mmCIF file of C-alpha atoms and ligand atoms in Angstrom:
data_model
loop_
_atom_site.group_PDB
_atom_site.id
_atom_site.type_symbol
_atom_site.label_atom_id
_atom_site.label_comp_id
_atom_site.label_asym_id
_atom_site.label_seq_id
_atom_site.Cartn_x
_atom_site.Cartn_y
_atom_site.Cartn_z
ATOM 1 C CA MET A 1 8.253 36.250 -14.065
ATOM 2 C CA LEU A 2 5.115 38.541 -14.298
ATOM 3 C CA SER A 3 5.646 42.275 -14.574
ATOM 4 C CA SER A 4 3.848 44.082 -11.774
ATOM 5 C CA LYS A 5 1.466 45.667 -14.278
ATOM 6 C CA VAL A 6 0.477 42.250 -15.816
ATOM 7 C CA SER A 7 0.290 40.768 -12.268
ATOM 8 C CA GLN A 8 -2.057 43.567 -11.153
ATOM 9 C CA ALA A 9 -4.234 43.339 -14.385
ATOM 10 C CA LEU A 10 -4.569 39.545 -14.034
ATOM 11 C CA ASN A 11 -5.647 39.903 -10.408
ATOM 12 C CA LYS A 12 -8.176 42.328 -11.467
ATOM 13 C CA GLN A 13 -9.403 39.830 -13.919
ATOM 14 C CA ILE A 14 -9.642 37.273 -11.007
ATOM 15 C CA GLU A 15 -11.854 39.576 -9.195
ATOM 16 C CA LEU A 16 -14.123 40.008 -12.250
ATOM 17 C CA GLU A 17 -14.493 36.307 -12.807
ATOM 18 C CA ALA A 18 -15.212 35.638 -8.995
ATOM 19 C CA SER A 19 -17.699 38.429 -8.983
ATOM 20 C CA SER A 20 -19.280 36.925 -12.288
ATOM 21 C CA SER A 21 -19.575 33.586 -10.552
ATOM 22 C CA GLN A 22 -21.165 35.125 -7.328
ATOM 23 C CA TYR A 23 -23.615 37.146 -9.673
ATOM 24 C CA TYR A 24 -24.698 34.007 -11.649
ATOM 25 C CA LEU A 25 -25.097 32.068 -8.487
ATOM 26 C CA ALA A 26 -27.607 34.757 -7.241
ATOM 27 C CA MET A 27 -29.444 34.406 -10.512
ATOM 28 C CA ALA A 28 -29.500 30.731 -10.088
ATOM 29 C CA SER A 29 -30.914 30.799 -6.607
ATOM 30 C CA TRP A 30 -33.534 33.319 -7.504
ATOM 31 C CA ALA A 31 -34.557 31.159 -10.626
ATOM 32 C CA GLU A 32 -34.987 28.152 -8.412
ATOM 33 C CA THR A 33 -37.369 29.962 -5.974
ATOM 34 C CA GLN A 34 -39.437 30.851 -9.171
ATOM 35 C CA GLY A 35 -39.738 27.162 -10.080
ATOM 36 C CA LEU A 36 -37.425 27.620 -13.038
ATOM 37 C CA ASN A 37 -35.497 24.450 -12.540
ATOM 38 C CA GLY A 38 -33.981 24.476 -16.114
ATOM 39 C CA VAL A 39 -32.885 27.999 -15.955
ATOM 40 C CA SER A 40 -31.534 27.559 -12.390
ATOM 41 C CA ALA A 41 -29.482 24.406 -13.474
ATOM 42 C CA PHE A 42 -28.007 26.246 -16.280
ATOM 43 C CA LEU A 43 -27.124 29.255 -14.000
ATOM 44 C CA TYR A 44 -25.695 27.088 -11.218
ATOM 45 C CA SER A 45 -23.512 25.443 -13.935
ATOM 46 C CA HIS A 46 -22.608 28.808 -15.370
ATOM 47 C CA ALA A 47 -21.465 30.145 -11.822
ATOM 48 C CA ASP A 48 -19.181 27.119 -11.714
ATOM 49 C CA GLU A 49 -17.780 27.843 -15.042
ATOM 50 C CA GLU A 50 -16.929 31.274 -13.763
ATOM 51 C CA ARG A 51 -15.216 30.014 -10.758
ATOM 52 C CA MET A 52 -13.295 27.711 -13.050
ATOM 53 C CA HIS A 53 -12.138 30.747 -14.968
ATOM 54 C CA MET A 54 -10.971 32.464 -11.622
ATOM 55 C CA ILE A 55 -9.035 29.555 -10.522
ATOM 56 C CA LYS A 56 -7.254 28.933 -13.858
ATOM 57 C CA LEU A 57 -6.143 32.674 -13.476
ATOM 58 C CA VAL A 58 -5.025 32.131 -9.801
ATOM 59 C CA ARG A 59 -2.995 29.232 -10.677
ATOM 60 C CA PHE A 60 -1.412 30.725 -13.670
ATOM 61 C CA VAL A 61 -0.436 33.842 -11.786
ATOM 62 C CA ASN A 62 1.139 31.776 -9.038
ATOM 63 C CA GLU A 63 2.852 29.549 -11.476
ATOM 64 C CA ARG A 64 4.534 32.623 -13.116
ATOM 65 C CA GLY A 65 5.891 33.859 -9.631
ATOM 66 C CA GLY A 66 3.088 36.167 -8.816
ATOM 67 C CA HIS A 67 0.373 35.756 -6.199
ATOM 68 C CA GLY A 68 -3.189 35.101 -7.324
ATOM 69 C CA VAL A 69 -5.384 37.038 -4.554
ATOM 70 C CA VAL A 70 -8.730 35.665 -3.596
ATOM 71 C CA PRO A 71 -10.861 38.743 -3.589
ATOM 72 C CA ALA A 72 -13.743 40.150 -1.217
ATOM 73 C CA LEU A 73 -16.897 40.241 -3.150
ATOM 74 C CA LYS A 74 -19.999 42.445 -2.978
ATOM 75 C CA GLN A 75 -23.447 41.009 -2.223
ATOM 76 C CA PRO A 76 -25.062 40.543 -5.636
ATOM 77 C CA PRO A 77 -28.726 41.429 -6.222
ATOM 78 C CA VAL A 78 -31.224 38.954 -4.599
ATOM 79 C CA THR A 79 -34.273 39.226 -6.865
ATOM 80 C CA PHE A 80 -34.534 39.833 -10.658
ATOM 81 C CA LYS A 81 -37.421 41.267 -12.732
ATOM 82 C CA SER A 82 -37.712 38.391 -14.976
ATOM 83 C CA VAL A 83 -35.790 35.657 -16.843
ATOM 84 C CA LYS A 84 -35.459 37.891 -19.753
ATOM 85 C CA ALA A 85 -34.030 40.593 -17.553
ATOM 86 C CA VAL A 86 -31.590 38.028 -16.128
ATOM 87 C CA PHE A 87 -30.183 37.116 -19.530
ATOM 88 C CA GLU A 88 -29.959 40.618 -20.595
ATOM 89 C CA GLU A 89 -27.898 41.387 -17.677
ATOM 90 C CA ILE A 90 -25.645 38.330 -18.487
ATOM 91 C CA LEU A 91 -25.197 39.465 -22.061
ATOM 92 C CA LYS A 92 -24.373 42.984 -20.798
ATOM 93 C CA HIS A 93 -21.852 41.514 -18.304
ATOM 94 C CA GLU A 94 -20.236 39.115 -20.756
ATOM 95 C CA ILE A 95 -19.650 42.087 -23.013
ATOM 96 C CA LYS A 96 -17.921 43.899 -20.215
ATOM 97 C CA VAL A 97 -15.740 40.749 -19.441
ATOM 98 C CA THR A 98 -14.893 40.569 -23.199
ATOM 99 C CA ASN A 99 -13.744 44.191 -23.069
ATOM 100 C CA GLU A 100 -11.625 43.519 -19.875
ATOM 101 C CA ILE A 101 -9.995 40.341 -21.623
ATOM 102 C CA ASN A 102 -9.164 42.563 -24.699
ATOM 103 C CA ASN A 103 -7.608 45.149 -22.365
ATOM 104 C CA LEU A 104 -5.638 42.551 -20.798
ATOM 105 C CA VAL A 105 -4.331 41.159 -23.984
ATOM 106 C CA ASP A 106 -3.327 44.741 -24.858
ATOM 107 C CA ILE A 107 -1.393 45.138 -21.767
ATOM 108 C CA THR A 108 0.619 41.791 -22.293
ATOM 109 C CA LEU A 109 1.612 43.058 -25.715
ATOM 110 C CA LYS A 110 2.731 46.428 -24.452
ATOM 111 C CA GLU A 111 4.708 44.523 -21.736
ATOM 112 C CA LYS A 112 6.148 42.084 -24.283
ATOM 113 C CA ASP A 113 4.723 39.273 -22.051
ATOM 114 C CA TYR A 114 4.062 36.634 -24.742
ATOM 115 C CA THR A 115 3.490 33.684 -22.420
ATOM 116 C CA THR A 116 0.536 35.511 -20.797
ATOM 117 C CA HIS A 117 -0.605 36.612 -24.157
ATOM 118 C CA ASN A 118 -0.753 33.143 -25.310
ATOM 119 C CA PHE A 119 -2.558 31.980 -22.089
ATOM 120 C CA LEU A 120 -5.196 34.493 -22.551
ATOM 121 C CA GLN A 121 -6.107 33.262 -25.934
ATOM 122 C CA TRP A 122 -8.316 30.536 -24.248
ATOM 123 C CA TYR A 123 -10.207 33.357 -22.637
ATOM 124 C CA VAL A 124 -10.558 35.085 -25.929
ATOM 125 C CA SER A 125 -12.141 32.087 -27.448
ATOM 126 C CA GLU A 126 -14.266 31.368 -24.390
ATOM 127 C CA GLN A 127 -15.739 34.991 -24.672
ATOM 128 C CA ILE A 128 -16.843 34.398 -28.203
ATOM 129 C CA GLU A 129 -18.952 31.403 -27.057
ATOM 130 C CA GLU A 130 -20.144 33.032 -23.871
ATOM 131 C CA GLU A 131 -21.343 36.213 -25.588
ATOM 132 C CA ALA A 132 -22.900 34.194 -28.445
ATOM 133 C CA LEU A 133 -24.973 31.946 -26.122
ATOM 134 C CA ALA A 134 -26.155 34.953 -23.996
ATOM 135 C CA ARG A 135 -27.179 36.739 -27.324
ATOM 136 C CA GLN A 136 -29.052 33.664 -28.689
ATOM 137 C CA THR A 137 -30.852 33.198 -25.324
ATOM 138 C CA VAL A 138 -31.933 36.708 -25.106
ATOM 139 C CA ASP A 139 -33.196 36.477 -28.615
ATOM 140 C CA LYS A 140 -35.233 33.369 -27.813
ATOM 141 C CA LEU A 141 -36.876 35.139 -24.858
ATOM 142 C CA LYS A 142 -37.836 38.111 -26.911
ATOM 143 C CA LEU A 143 -39.588 35.552 -29.198
ATOM 144 C CA ILE A 144 -41.302 33.962 -26.218
ATOM 145 C CA GLY A 145 -42.542 37.379 -24.871
ATOM 146 C CA ASP A 146 -45.234 36.880 -22.350
ATOM 147 C CA ASP A 147 -46.161 33.592 -23.417
ATOM 148 C CA LYS A 148 -46.134 31.223 -20.328
ATOM 149 C CA GLY A 149 -46.283 28.009 -22.378
ATOM 150 C CA GLY A 150 -43.152 29.261 -24.301
ATOM 151 C CA LEU A 151 -41.333 29.799 -21.063
ATOM 152 C CA TYR A 152 -42.207 26.396 -19.815
ATOM 153 C CA PHE A 153 -40.542 24.832 -22.953
ATOM 154 C CA PHE A 154 -37.741 27.301 -22.688
ATOM 155 C CA ASP A 155 -37.044 26.126 -19.087
ATOM 156 C CA ARG A 156 -36.977 22.435 -20.370
ATOM 157 C CA ASP A 157 -34.522 23.317 -23.056
ATOM 158 C CA MET A 158 -32.293 25.093 -20.592
ATOM 159 C CA THR A 159 -32.119 21.664 -18.508
ATOM 160 C CA ALA A 160 -30.636 20.074 -21.619
ATOM 161 C CA LEU A 161 -28.207 22.994 -22.019
ATOM 162 C CA ALA A 162 -27.213 22.765 -18.514
ATOM 163 C CA ALA A 163 -26.462 19.024 -18.807
ATOM 164 C CA ALA A 164 -24.489 19.660 -22.150
ATOM 165 C CA SER A 165 -22.500 22.458 -20.568
ATOM 166 C CA GLY A 166 -21.682 20.084 -17.609
ATOM 167 C CA GLU A 167 -20.287 17.521 -20.053
ATOM 168 C CA VAL A 168 -18.241 20.296 -21.883
ATOM 169 C CA ASP A 169 -16.826 21.288 -18.550
ATOM 170 C CA ALA A 170 -15.874 17.854 -17.683
ATOM 171 C CA GLU A 171 -14.011 17.539 -21.151
ATOM 172 C CA LYS A 172 -12.134 20.863 -20.334
ATOM 173 C CA GLY A 173 -11.089 19.475 -16.984
ATOM 174 C CA ALA A 174 -13.155 21.983 -14.982
HETATM 175 FE FE1 LIG B 204 -15.588 34.202 -17.250
HETATM 176 FE FE2 LIG B 204 -18.293 34.664 -18.510
HETATM 177 O O1 LIG B 204 -16.613 35.263 -18.230
#
């Protein structure tokens, strides 16, 4: 059985994962309107991944006798300055998510909830991957700068990355 402290903290994380999904979905839709089909495919798939992160938490909370609450969400931004600005936002957002996961892990230790602590290790590893990917992408975009041809190839690479991430999701059972 979850303590109310752990249950509240997990529900807060549910909200953060849901808003991440919504945020990346808004980015995906914007990228699609800019003709950046690879970037948008990657972001749509990233939004789906965040939704999977949320559902995994909801089901865990319910399994442990709590109630995973589906949250109301704020409207995310509609337009973005550039592809680079999008990925810089993603990196900033993922660092925030990592910090929140770390806080959650800390709460489970203080509450001596080792089952939830164990469950959260999946999120700890996932955050290492997500942050690294966002950081590498920002670095690539810095190299490209204002080069339109570079952006074209970047978009093409993102199509391959979106397809690969879809395959990984399928393996994870997302
Ligand atoms: Fe679910 Fe990207 O954190």
